[in-house]
CSV table of C-alpha atoms in Angstrom, one decimal:
chain,number,residue,atom,x,y,z
A,1,MET,CA,90.9,158.4,141.1
A,2,VAL,CA,89.1,157.4,144.3
A,3,ASN,CA,91.4,157.7,147.3
A,4,VAL,CA,88.8,156.5,149.9
A,5,PRO,CA,89.6,153.0,151.2
A,6,PRO,CA,86.7,150.6,151.6
A,7,TYR,CA,85.6,149.9,155.2
A,8,ALA,CA,88.1,147.7,156.8
A,9,PRO,CA,89.4,146.4,153.5
A,10,SER,CA,90.0,142.7,152.6
A,11,PHE,CA,93.4,141.1,153.0
A,12,ASP,CA,93.5,140.9,149.1
A,13,TRP,CA,92.9,144.7,148.9
A,14,TYR,CA,95.7,145.2,151.4
A,15,GLY,CA,98.0,143.0,149.4
A,16,CYS,CA,97.5,145.2,146.4
A,17,TRP,CA,97.8,148.4,148.5
A,18,TYR,CA,101.0,147.0,150.1
A,19,GLY,CA,102.6,146.4,146.8
A,20,PHE,CA,102.0,149.9,145.6
A,21,ARG,CA,103.3,151.3,148.9
A,22,MET,CA,106.5,149.2,148.6
A,23,ALA,CA,106.8,150.5,145.0
A,24,GLY,CA,107.0,154.1,146.5
A,25,LEU,CA,103.5,155.4,146.0
A,26,SER,CA,102.0,157.6,148.7
A,27,ASP,CA,99.2,156.2,150.9
A,28,ASN,CA,96.6,158.1,148.9
A,29,GLU,CA,98.0,156.9,145.6
A,30,ALA,CA,98.2,153.3,146.8
A,31,ILE,CA,94.5,153.5,148.0
A,32,ALA,CA,93.4,154.8,144.6
A,33,GLU,CA,95.4,152.1,142.7
A,34,ALA,CA,94.2,149.3,145.0
A,35,ASN,CA,90.6,150.5,144.5
A,36,ARG,CA,91.1,150.5,140.8
A,37,ILE,CA,92.7,147.0,140.6
A,38,CYS,CA,90.2,145.5,143.0
A,39,LYS,CA,87.3,147.2,141.3
A,40,ILE,CA,86.0,148.8,144.5
A,41,SER,CA,82.8,150.8,144.0
A,42,GLY,CA,79.3,151.4,145.4
A,43,LYS,CA,78.2,149.6,148.5
A,44,VAL,CA,81.7,148.0,148.9
A,45,PHE,CA,82.8,151.2,150.5
A,46,ALA,CA,80.5,150.6,153.4
A,47,ARG,CA,80.9,146.9,154.1
A,48,THR,CA,83.4,144.3,155.1
A,49,TYR,CA,83.4,140.6,155.8
A,50,VAL,CA,84.8,138.9,159.0
A,51,GLY,CA,84.8,135.5,160.6
A,52,ASN,CA,84.5,132.4,158.5
A,53,ALA,CA,85.2,132.6,154.8
A,54,GLU,CA,82.4,130.0,154.0
A,55,ALA,CA,79.8,131.9,156.0
A,56,PRO,CA,81.2,135.4,156.8
A,57,LEU,CA,79.6,138.0,159.1
A,58,VAL,CA,78.9,141.1,157.0
A,59,LEU,CA,79.5,144.3,158.8
A,60,SER,CA,77.8,147.2,157.1
A,61,VAL,CA,78.1,150.9,157.9
A,62,ALA,CA,74.9,152.8,157.8
A,63,VAL,CA,74.9,156.0,155.7
A,64,ASP,CA,72.4,158.8,155.3
A,65,GLY,CA,69.9,157.9,152.5
A,66,GLY,CA,70.8,154.2,152.7
A,67,ALA,CA,73.5,152.1,151.0
A,68,SER,CA,71.8,152.4,147.6
A,69,ARG,CA,73.0,156.0,147.7
A,70,LEU,CA,76.6,154.7,147.2
A,71,LYS,CA,75.6,153.5,143.7
A,72,ARG,CA,76.3,157.0,142.4
A,73,LYS,CA,80.0,157.4,141.6
A,74,GLY,CA,81.7,159.8,143.9
A,75,THR,CA,79.2,159.5,146.7
A,76,GLU,CA,81.7,157.8,148.9
A,77,GLU,CA,83.6,161.1,149.1
A,78,TRP,CA,80.9,163.1,150.9
A,79,VAL,CA,78.1,160.8,152.2
A,80,LYS,CA,77.4,161.1,155.9
A,81,LEU,CA,77.2,158.3,158.4
A,82,SER,CA,73.9,157.4,159.9
A,83,PHE,CA,73.4,155.8,163.3
A,84,HIS,CA,70.4,153.7,162.2
A,85,GLY,CA,70.5,150.3,163.8
A,86,ASN,CA,73.2,151.2,166.3
A,87,TRP,CA,75.8,149.6,163.9
A,88,PRO,CA,78.9,150.8,165.9
A,89,HIS,CA,77.8,148.8,168.9
A,90,THR,CA,76.9,145.8,166.7
A,91,HIS,CA,80.2,145.9,164.9
A,92,LEU,CA,82.3,146.0,168.1
A,93,GLY,CA,80.1,143.2,169.6
A,94,GLY,CA,80.6,141.1,166.5
A,95,LEU,CA,84.3,141.6,166.6
A,96,GLU,CA,84.5,140.6,170.2
A,97,ALA,CA,82.4,137.5,169.7
A,98,LEU,CA,84.5,136.4,166.7
A,99,TYR,CA,87.9,137.4,167.8
A,100,GLY,CA,87.8,137.8,171.6
A,101,ARG,CA,90.0,134.8,172.2
A,102,CYS,CA,92.4,135.5,169.3
A,103,PRO,CA,96.1,136.2,170.3
A,104,TYR,CA,96.1,139.8,169.1
A,105,TYR,CA,92.6,140.9,170.1
A,106,GLN,CA,93.9,142.8,173.1
A,107,HIS,CA,96.3,144.7,170.9
A,108,ILE,CA,93.9,145.4,167.9
A,109,ILE,CA,90.5,146.1,169.6
A,110,PRO,CA,91.5,149.3,171.6
A,111,GLY,CA,92.2,151.2,168.4
A,112,PHE,CA,88.8,150.1,167.0
A,113,ARG,CA,87.1,151.2,170.2
A,114,GLU,CA,88.8,154.6,169.9
A,115,VAL,CA,87.6,155.0,166.3
A,116,TYR,CA,84.1,154.0,167.1
A,117,ALA,CA,84.0,156.2,170.2
A,118,ASN,CA,85.0,159.2,168.1
A,119,LEU,CA,83.0,158.7,164.9
A,120,PRO,CA,83.6,161.3,162.3
A,121,ALA,CA,80.6,162.7,160.3
A,122,SER,CA,81.5,161.2,156.9
A,123,LEU,CA,82.0,157.7,155.6
A,124,LYS,CA,85.3,158.8,154.0
A,125,ASP,CA,86.7,160.0,157.3
A,126,PHE,CA,85.5,156.9,159.1
A,127,ASN,CA,87.1,154.6,156.5
A,128,LEU,CA,90.3,156.5,156.6
A,129,ALA,CA,90.4,156.3,160.5
A,130,VAL,CA,89.9,152.5,160.3
A,131,HIS,CA,92.6,152.3,157.5
A,132,ARG,CA,95.1,154.3,159.6
A,133,TRP,CA,94.6,152.0,162.5
A,134,LEU,CA,95.0,148.8,160.5
A,135,THR,CA,98.0,150.1,158.6
A,136,SER,CA,99.7,151.1,161.9
A,137,PHE,CA,100.6,147.3,162.1
A,138,LEU,CA,102.0,147.2,158.6
A,139,GLN,CA,105.6,147.9,157.7
A,140,THR,CA,105.9,149.3,154.2
A,141,ASP,CA,109.4,150.9,154.1
A,142,PHE,CA,112.1,148.3,153.7
A,143,ARG,CA,114.7,150.4,151.9
A,144,ALA,CA,116.8,150.8,155.1
A,145,THR,CA,116.5,147.1,156.0
A,146,LYS,CA,119.2,144.8,154.9
A,147,VAL,CA,118.0,141.2,154.6
A,148,ASP,CA,120.4,138.4,153.6
A,149,LEU,CA,119.2,135.7,151.2
A,150,ASP,CA,119.1,133.0,153.8
A,151,MET,CA,116.9,135.1,156.1
A,152,MET,CA,114.8,136.1,153.2
A,153,ASP,CA,114.1,132.5,152.3
A,154,LYS,CA,112.9,131.9,155.9
A,155,VAL,CA,110.8,135.1,155.8
A,156,MET,CA,109.2,134.0,152.5
A,157,ARG,CA,108.4,130.5,153.7
A,158,ARG,CA,106.7,131.9,156.9
A,159,GLY,CA,104.9,134.4,154.8
A,160,GLU,CA,103.6,131.7,152.4
A,161,GLU,CA,102.6,129.6,155.4
A,162,ILE,CA,100.5,132.4,156.9
A,163,ALA,CA,99.0,133.4,153.6
A,164,ALA,CA,97.8,129.8,153.1
A,165,MET,CA,95.8,130.1,156.4
A,166,LEU,CA,94.1,133.4,155.4
A,167,SER,CA,91.0,134.1,153.3
A,168,GLY,CA,91.8,137.0,151.0
A,169,GLU,CA,88.1,138.0,150.9
A,170,LEU,CA,87.9,138.6,154.6
A,171,SER,CA,88.8,141.9,156.2
A,172,ALA,CA,92.4,142.3,157.2
A,173,ILE,CA,91.0,142.5,160.7
A,174,ASP,CA,90.8,138.7,160.6
A,175,ALA,CA,94.5,138.3,159.7
A,176,LEU,CA,95.6,140.9,162.3
A,177,MET,CA,93.5,139.3,165.1
A,178,ARG,CA,95.1,135.9,164.4
A,179,PHE,CA,98.6,136.8,163.3
A,180,GLY,CA,99.2,140.4,164.4
A,181,PRO,CA,102.2,142.1,162.7
A,182,GLU,CA,103.2,138.8,161.2
A,183,ILE,CA,100.8,139.4,158.4
A,184,ASN,CA,103.6,141.6,157.0
A,185,LEU,CA,105.3,138.4,156.1
A,186,ALA,CA,102.3,137.1,154.2
A,187,LEU,CA,102.2,140.5,152.3
A,188,LEU,CA,105.9,140.4,151.7
A,189,SER,CA,105.9,136.9,150.3
A,190,SER,CA,104.3,138.3,147.1
A,191,HIS,CA,106.7,141.3,147.0
A,192,ARG,CA,110.1,139.6,147.3
A,193,CYS,CA,111.8,141.7,144.7
A,194,ALA,CA,111.2,144.9,146.7
A,195,LEU,CA,113.4,143.6,149.5
A,196,LEU,CA,116.2,142.3,147.3
A,197,SER,CA,116.7,145.6,145.4
């Protein structure tokens, strides 16, 4: 099982990952299961979509030997990053242009700048660093949280409201920039039973 997350995974991928984490799987196990369910393979490990769902901006990570190298199963585990095209600068510029005025930009972008300033050698380590930053905004342990049914109903309604405004194909970056930690509510709205048990 592949426990390398795609680059800045989609909101739909995180929905799947979130469900597995709430079911008690470790981060590595949840990554592998989300990859399996979402059929992640090949070039998908090195690209993400941000901006507008109808005409998204594609952010692609350059790897040694080109993206076609990722067609071989298992390559995502060891392929090295390339700096062809100065993609780190382009990615940060694209995120600023798209999300610079979003309410959570100032909270989200510093972590990305840190990851891009300290690029690891491999795609796997880079994707994991981005994943760790994105998931630092997600709450996945609700076992200690007591939520009454009235409050749960309000949480679910707000979660459904937020989810309706999101495009599942876009990176979770989009959701975080616009809604910050409130995206937890959108993820929770599809996992109600985990809170009630």
